[in-house]
Coordinates of C-alpha atoms and ligand atoms in Angstrom, one line a residue:
M355 CA 184.9 165.6 54.4
I356 CA 181.7 163.7 54.3
D357 CA 178.6 164.7 52.4
V358 CA 176.1 164.5 55.3
L359 CA 176.1 164.2 59.0
V360 CA 172.7 162.6 60.1
V361 CA 171.6 163.1 63.7
G362 CA 169.1 160.4 64.9
S363 CA 168.6 156.8 63.8
G364 CA 164.9 156.2 64.0
L365 CA 162.7 155.7 60.9
A366 CA 163.5 159.3 59.7
G367 CA 167.3 159.0 60.1
M368 CA 167.4 155.5 58.7
S369 CA 165.3 156.5 55.7
F370 CA 167.6 159.4 55.0
C371 CA 170.7 157.2 55.1
E372 CA 169.0 154.9 52.6
V373 CA 168.5 157.7 50.1
L374 CA 172.1 158.9 50.7
E375 CA 173.5 155.4 50.0
E376 CA 171.4 155.0 47.0
N377 CA 172.9 158.2 45.6
N378 CA 176.5 157.2 46.6
K379 CA 176.8 160.0 49.1
T380 CA 179.1 159.7 52.2
F381 CA 177.5 160.0 55.6
L382 CA 177.9 159.4 59.3
V383 CA 175.2 159.1 61.9
V384 CA 175.3 160.4 65.5
A385 CA 172.5 158.9 67.6
D386 CA 171.7 158.1 71.2
D387 CA 168.8 156.2 72.7
S388 CA 166.9 159.1 74.2
Q389 CA 163.9 158.7 71.9
R390 CA 162.1 155.4 71.2
A391 CA 159.1 156.0 68.9
S392 CA 160.5 154.0 66.0
Q393 CA 161.6 151.1 68.4
V394 CA 158.2 150.7 70.0
A395 CA 155.9 151.5 67.0
G396 CA 153.2 149.0 66.0
G397 CA 154.7 149.2 62.5
L398 CA 151.4 149.3 60.7
Y399 CA 150.9 151.2 57.4
N400 CA 147.4 151.9 56.5
P401 CA 146.3 154.8 54.2
V402 CA 142.9 155.3 55.9
I403 CA 142.0 157.2 59.1
L404 CA 139.8 154.6 60.6
K405 CA 138.0 156.8 63.1
R406 CA 136.5 159.0 60.4
F407 CA 136.9 156.9 57.2
T408 CA 138.9 159.5 55.4
L409 CA 142.2 159.2 53.5
A410 CA 145.3 160.2 55.5
W411 CA 147.2 163.1 54.1
N412 CA 148.9 162.3 50.8
A413 CA 148.5 158.6 51.7
A414 CA 148.1 157.2 48.1
E415 CA 151.3 158.9 47.1
Q416 CA 153.3 157.7 50.1
L417 CA 152.0 154.2 49.8
K418 CA 153.5 153.7 46.4
G419 CA 157.0 153.7 47.9
V420 CA 156.3 151.6 51.0
V421 CA 156.6 148.1 49.7
P422 CA 159.7 148.7 47.4
F423 CA 161.5 150.5 50.2
Y424 CA 161.0 147.9 53.0
T425 CA 161.5 144.9 50.7
H426 CA 164.7 146.4 49.5
L427 CA 165.8 146.7 53.2
E428 CA 164.8 143.1 53.8
E429 CA 167.2 142.0 51.0
K430 CA 169.9 144.4 52.1
L431 CA 169.8 143.3 55.8
K432 CA 168.7 139.7 55.1
L433 CA 165.9 140.0 57.6
K434 CA 162.1 139.3 57.3
L435 CA 160.6 142.8 58.1
H436 CA 157.6 143.3 55.9
H437 CA 154.3 141.5 56.4
R438 CA 151.2 142.1 54.2
V439 CA 148.3 141.9 56.6
P440 CA 144.7 143.0 56.2
V441 CA 143.3 145.6 58.6
L442 CA 139.7 144.9 59.7
R443 CA 137.7 147.8 61.0
R444 CA 135.3 146.5 63.6
F445 CA 131.9 148.1 63.2
A446 CA 130.2 149.2 66.5
S447 CA 126.8 149.7 64.9
I448 CA 124.7 149.7 61.7
E449 CA 125.3 153.4 61.3
E450 CA 129.1 152.8 61.1
Q451 CA 128.5 150.2 58.4
N452 CA 126.5 152.9 56.5
Q453 CA 129.3 155.4 57.0
W454 CA 131.8 152.9 55.6
F455 CA 129.7 152.5 52.4
E456 CA 129.3 156.3 52.1
A457 CA 133.1 156.7 52.3
R458 CA 133.6 154.0 49.8
D459 CA 131.6 155.9 47.3
T460 CA 134.2 158.6 47.2
P461 CA 136.7 158.2 44.4
Q462 CA 139.8 158.5 46.6
L463 CA 138.7 155.7 49.0
Q464 CA 137.4 153.2 46.5
T465 CA 140.8 151.5 46.1
F466 CA 141.2 151.2 49.9
L467 CA 137.9 150.2 51.4
S468 CA 136.5 146.8 50.6
P469 CA 132.9 146.7 49.3
K470 CA 131.9 143.7 51.3
I471 CA 131.2 143.4 55.0
R472 CA 133.1 140.6 56.6
T473 CA 131.2 138.6 59.2
N474 CA 133.1 137.5 62.2
T475 CA 134.0 133.8 62.4
N476 CA 136.4 134.0 65.3
T477 CA 134.7 132.9 68.6
S478 CA 137.3 134.7 70.7
L479 CA 136.2 138.1 69.2
E480 CA 132.9 139.9 69.7
A481 CA 131.9 141.7 66.4
P482 CA 128.2 141.4 65.9
Y483 CA 128.2 144.1 63.1
G484 CA 131.2 142.6 61.3
Y485 CA 134.2 144.3 59.8
G486 CA 135.2 146.5 56.9
E487 CA 138.5 145.5 55.3
V488 CA 141.1 148.1 54.4
M489 CA 143.1 147.1 51.5
H490 CA 146.8 147.7 50.7
T491 CA 147.9 147.6 54.4
G492 CA 150.7 145.8 56.2
R493 CA 153.2 145.8 59.0
V494 CA 156.9 146.5 59.2
D495 CA 158.8 145.1 62.2
T496 CA 160.4 148.4 63.0
K497 CA 162.3 147.1 66.1
K498 CA 164.0 144.4 64.1
L499 CA 164.6 146.8 61.2
L500 CA 166.3 149.4 63.4
A501 CA 168.4 146.7 65.2
G502 CA 169.5 145.3 61.8
Y503 CA 170.2 148.7 60.4
G504 CA 172.2 149.6 63.5
T505 CA 174.4 146.5 63.0
Y506 CA 174.7 147.4 59.3
L507 CA 176.0 150.9 60.3
D508 CA 178.2 149.7 63.1
D509 CA 179.9 147.1 60.8
R510 CA 180.9 150.0 58.5
N511 CA 181.8 152.4 61.3
L512 CA 179.1 154.7 60.2
C513 CA 177.5 155.5 63.6
V514 CA 178.7 157.4 66.6
H515 CA 176.6 156.4 69.7
E516 CA 176.3 159.6 71.8
P517 CA 173.9 162.5 72.5
F518 CA 174.6 165.2 69.9
D519 CA 176.7 167.9 71.6
F520 CA 175.4 171.2 70.2
D521 CA 178.3 173.1 71.7
A522 CA 180.7 171.1 69.6
L523 CA 179.1 172.1 66.3
K524 CA 180.9 174.8 64.3
I525 CA 179.2 176.3 61.4
G526 CA 181.6 177.4 58.6
P527 CA 180.8 179.1 55.3
S528 CA 181.0 175.9 53.3
H529 CA 180.8 173.1 55.8
F530 CA 180.1 172.0 59.4
E531 CA 182.6 170.7 61.9
Y532 CA 181.5 168.4 64.7
K533 CA 184.4 167.2 66.8
S534 CA 186.7 165.5 64.3
I535 CA 183.9 165.2 61.6
R536 CA 183.6 167.7 58.7
A537 CA 180.4 167.6 56.7
R538 CA 178.9 169.6 53.9
H539 CA 175.4 169.2 55.2
I540 CA 173.7 168.3 58.5
V541 CA 170.3 166.7 58.9
F542 CA 168.5 166.5 62.3
A543 CA 166.2 163.6 62.4
T544 CA 165.8 163.4 66.2
G545 CA 162.0 162.9 66.6
Y546 CA 160.8 164.4 69.9
G547 CA 164.5 165.2 70.7
L548 CA 164.0 168.2 68.4
K549 CA 162.8 170.1 71.5
Q550 CA 166.5 170.2 72.7
N551 CA 167.8 171.4 69.4
P552 CA 168.6 175.2 69.6
Y553 CA 168.4 175.5 65.8
F554 CA 165.0 174.0 65.2
N555 CA 163.2 174.3 68.6
Y556 CA 161.1 177.2 67.2
L557 CA 159.1 174.6 65.2
P558 CA 155.7 173.6 66.8
L559 CA 156.4 170.0 67.6
T560 CA 154.0 168.9 70.3
G561 CA 154.8 165.2 70.9
T562 CA 152.2 162.6 71.8
K563 CA 153.0 159.8 74.1
G564 CA 151.9 156.3 73.0
E565 CA 151.9 153.0 74.9
L566 CA 151.5 149.5 73.6
L567 CA 151.1 146.2 75.3
T568 CA 152.0 142.7 74.0
I569 CA 149.7 140.0 75.0
E570 CA 149.9 136.2 74.6
A571 CA 146.5 134.7 73.7
P572 CA 146.9 131.0 72.5
E573 CA 143.1 130.6 71.8
L574 CA 142.7 133.8 69.8
K575 CA 144.2 132.5 66.5
E576 CA 143.6 135.7 64.5
H577 CA 145.7 136.6 61.5
A578 CA 144.3 140.0 60.6
V579 CA 144.8 143.3 62.4
I580 CA 141.6 144.2 64.2
K581 CA 140.8 147.9 64.7
S582 CA 138.3 148.5 67.3
S583 CA 138.7 151.1 70.2
V584 CA 142.3 149.8 70.1
F585 CA 144.4 148.0 67.5
L586 CA 145.0 144.3 68.0
I587 CA 148.0 143.4 65.8
P588 CA 149.1 139.7 65.3
L589 CA 152.8 139.1 65.7
G590 CA 152.8 135.3 65.4
R591 CA 153.5 132.7 68.1
H592 CA 150.2 133.6 69.8
R593 CA 151.4 137.2 70.5
Y594 CA 149.5 140.4 69.7
L595 CA 150.2 144.1 70.1
V596 CA 147.4 146.0 71.8
G597 CA 147.4 149.8 71.5
A598 CA 148.0 152.5 71.4
T599 CA 147.2 155.3 73.8
Y600 CA 147.4 159.1 73.0
K601 CA 148.6 161.4 75.8
W602 CA 149.7 164.9 75.5
K603 CA 151.1 165.9 79.0
D604 CA 153.6 163.2 80.0
K605 CA 156.7 163.3 77.7
T606 CA 158.6 160.4 79.2
N607 CA 159.2 157.0 77.7
T608 CA 158.1 155.3 80.9
P609 CA 155.1 152.8 80.7
T610 CA 152.3 153.7 83.0
L611 CA 149.7 151.7 84.9
E612 CA 147.0 154.1 83.8
A613 CA 147.7 153.3 80.1
R614 CA 147.8 149.6 80.8
T615 CA 144.4 149.8 82.5
E616 CA 143.0 151.9 79.7
L617 CA 144.2 149.5 77.0
L618 CA 143.0 146.4 78.7
E619 CA 139.6 147.9 79.4
K620 CA 139.2 148.7 75.7
L621 CA 140.5 145.2 74.7
D622 CA 138.0 143.5 77.0
T623 CA 135.1 145.1 75.2
F624 CA 135.7 142.8 72.1
L625 CA 138.1 140.1 73.2
N626 CA 136.6 137.2 75.2
C627 CA 139.4 134.6 75.5
D628 CA 142.2 134.3 78.1
Y629 CA 145.4 136.3 77.7
E630 CA 148.5 137.4 79.5
V631 CA 150.3 140.7 79.2
V632 CA 154.0 139.9 78.4
A633 CA 155.4 143.3 77.5
H634 CA 154.6 147.1 77.8
V635 CA 156.4 149.9 76.0
A636 CA 156.1 153.6 75.5
G637 CA 157.4 156.3 73.2
I638 CA 156.8 159.9 72.1
R639 CA 155.3 160.4 68.6
P640 CA 156.8 163.5 67.0
T641 CA 153.4 165.2 66.3
V642 CA 152.9 168.7 65.0
T643 CA 150.2 171.3 65.6
D644 CA 149.1 171.2 61.9
R645 CA 149.6 167.4 61.6
R646 CA 152.1 167.7 58.7
P647 CA 155.7 166.7 58.7
L648 CA 158.5 169.1 59.4
V649 CA 161.0 168.9 56.5
G650 CA 163.4 171.3 55.0
R651 CA 166.1 173.8 55.3
H652 CA 167.0 176.0 58.3
P653 CA 165.9 179.6 57.8
Q654 CA 169.4 181.0 58.4
H655 CA 171.9 178.1 57.8
D656 CA 171.6 176.9 54.3
Q657 CA 173.1 173.5 54.6
M658 CA 171.3 172.6 57.8
Y659 CA 168.1 170.5 57.5
V660 CA 165.4 168.9 59.5
L661 CA 163.4 165.7 58.9
N662 CA 160.8 165.3 61.5
G663 CA 157.1 165.5 62.4
L664 CA 156.2 162.0 61.2
G665 CA 153.4 161.9 63.8
S666 CA 151.7 158.5 64.1
R667 CA 152.5 157.4 60.5
G668 CA 156.3 157.2 60.4
V669 CA 156.3 153.9 58.5
M670 CA 154.6 155.4 55.5
I671 CA 155.9 159.0 55.6
A672 CA 159.6 158.4 56.4
P673 CA 160.7 157.0 53.1
Y674 CA 158.6 159.6 51.2
A675 CA 159.8 162.6 53.2
A676 CA 163.4 161.4 53.1
K677 CA 163.4 161.2 49.3
L678 CA 161.9 164.7 48.9
L679 CA 164.3 166.2 51.4
Y680 CA 167.2 164.7 49.4
Q681 CA 165.9 166.2 46.2
N682 CA 165.6 169.5 47.9
M683 CA 169.1 169.4 49.3
E684 CA 170.8 168.1 46.1
Y685 CA 168.8 169.6 43.3
D686 CA 167.0 172.5 45.0
L687 CA 163.6 171.0 44.1
P688 CA 160.9 172.6 46.1
L689 CA 159.3 170.6 48.9
P690 CA 155.5 170.3 49.0
K691 CA 154.3 173.5 50.9
E692 CA 152.4 171.5 53.5
M693 CA 155.5 169.8 54.8
D694 CA 158.1 172.4 54.2
V695 CA 159.3 174.0 57.5
A696 CA 159.3 177.4 55.6
R697 CA 155.6 177.5 56.6
F698 CA 156.9 178.3 60.1
S699 CA 159.7 180.7 59.2
K700 CA 157.9 183.6 60.9
K701 CA 158.3 181.8 64.2
Y702 CA 162.0 181.8 63.8
V703 CA 164.0 184.5 65.7
K704 CA 167.4 185.0 64.1
G705 CA 170.2 183.8 66.3
Ligands
FAD1206 C1 153.3 153.5 70.8 C2 153.5 153.9 69.4 C3 153.0 153.2 68.4 C4 153.2 153.6 67.0 N1 152.7 152.9 66.0 C5 152.9 153.2 64.8 C6 152.4 152.4 63.7 O1 151.8 151.4 63.9 N2 152.7 152.9 62.4 C7 153.4 154.0 62.1 O2 153.6 154.3 61.0 N3 153.9 154.8 63.1 C8 153.6 154.4 64.4 N4 154.1 155.2 65.4 C9 154.7 156.5 65.1 C10 156.2 156.3 64.7 O3 156.8 155.6 65.7 C11 156.9 157.6 64.5 O4 156.2 158.4 63.5 C12 158.3 157.4 64.0 O5 158.9 156.4 64.7 C13 159.1 158.7 64.2 O6 160.4 158.4 63.8 P1 161.6 159.5 64.0 O7 162.8 158.9 63.4 O8 161.2 160.8 63.5 O9 161.8 159.6 65.6 P2 162.4 158.6 66.7 O10 161.9 157.2 66.4 O11 162.0 159.2 68.0 O12 163.9 158.6 66.5 C14 164.7 159.8 66.8 C15 166.1 159.3 66.9 O13 167.0 160.4 67.2 C16 167.7 160.2 68.4 N5 167.9 161.4 69.1 C17 167.1 162.3 69.6 N6 167.7 163.3 70.2 C18 169.0 163.1 70.0 C19 170.2 163.8 70.4 N7 170.1 165.0 71.0 N8 171.4 163.3 70.1 C20 171.5 162.1 69.4 N9 170.4 161.4 69.0 C21 169.2 161.9 69.3 C22 166.8 159.2 69.2 O14 167.5 158.6 70.2 C23 166.4 158.3 68.0 O15 167.4 157.5 67.6 C24 153.9 154.8 66.8 C25 154.5 155.5 67.8 C26 154.3 155.1 69.1 C27 154.9 155.9 70.3

């Protein structure tokens, strides 16, 4: 008998395994490769919504745990994963500069928005109105992290690589049986794969496709993240991520020519050096109608849980939500109402 069966090994599943290990709980992961959001993510964490200059939901609280969580993983996996990097919001006009200062006057944004306008000194970039710098930002190499974490699990025989077979799940009064596994609890952390989950598909997960390009631009020599109509994220060795798109109809992980064209058109409005596209990826963000995570207990099956709805901010939210879910599971501590799936219990039709 194990304590928890975790389904899914993206940022959500991995973060939950971390909390379990920290608390000496036994677990096993079942995961396939059907969803790719965490693999393709830009990996940025940034507490500010840069379109409107507002603080993201609960961002200050989530941010507190980010650096300790990912630096602990760096030590554990012996990999360089976390990079502190400033995010520079490119201003498109004087009005935007003014909006920045207005936002900075609010108490919750003062810590995060720099009071000085940075002038552009990079001749490969067009930024006549300069930049505002967001503080306390960084990037996590999520692809490397998940590859490293996968190896860590495999070395300990803690991961079964297969699509979860819902027909093979038996729900008993005190535990679950899945094939030869017996577990006290089960946690579904399957990202957009939630749509195929008969226990939780009543939840309003919408899913938003995102695509990212990698370009190689030897002349650019930029070390900060530039946020204009798209993000330009330095990776080192003259490579940069460019993205991402937001699309609501197509739910495949297939890169499209339409997205590539859209991203390059936006990039060309502020980048004026030569570059070459060297990679193109796509994934589905697990977004929710009310833009809050989907965390908590199943309305009918007490020991069954969901950890989902990380939207476009999985790097910051995953460790935070995983910790709260664990405390809910183990100590029955209530979850914050905004993220608790109990807010949708009226949508659940008893099976
Ligand atoms: C292009 C793009 C850029 C992004 N950039 C950023 C960024 O810069 N910063 C940021 O914070 N966030 C970013 N995000 C969002 C971030 O990727 C997500 O919030 C996060 O990865 C979601 O993690 P997850 O574990 O919930 O889901 P996923 O990463 O989708 O993981 C789900 C896991 O469950 C598995 N699974 C699904 N169904 C089943 C099944 N039936 N059986 C077995 N296994 C199953 C999947 O294969 C996968 O292993 C980006 C997303 C995209 C698409």
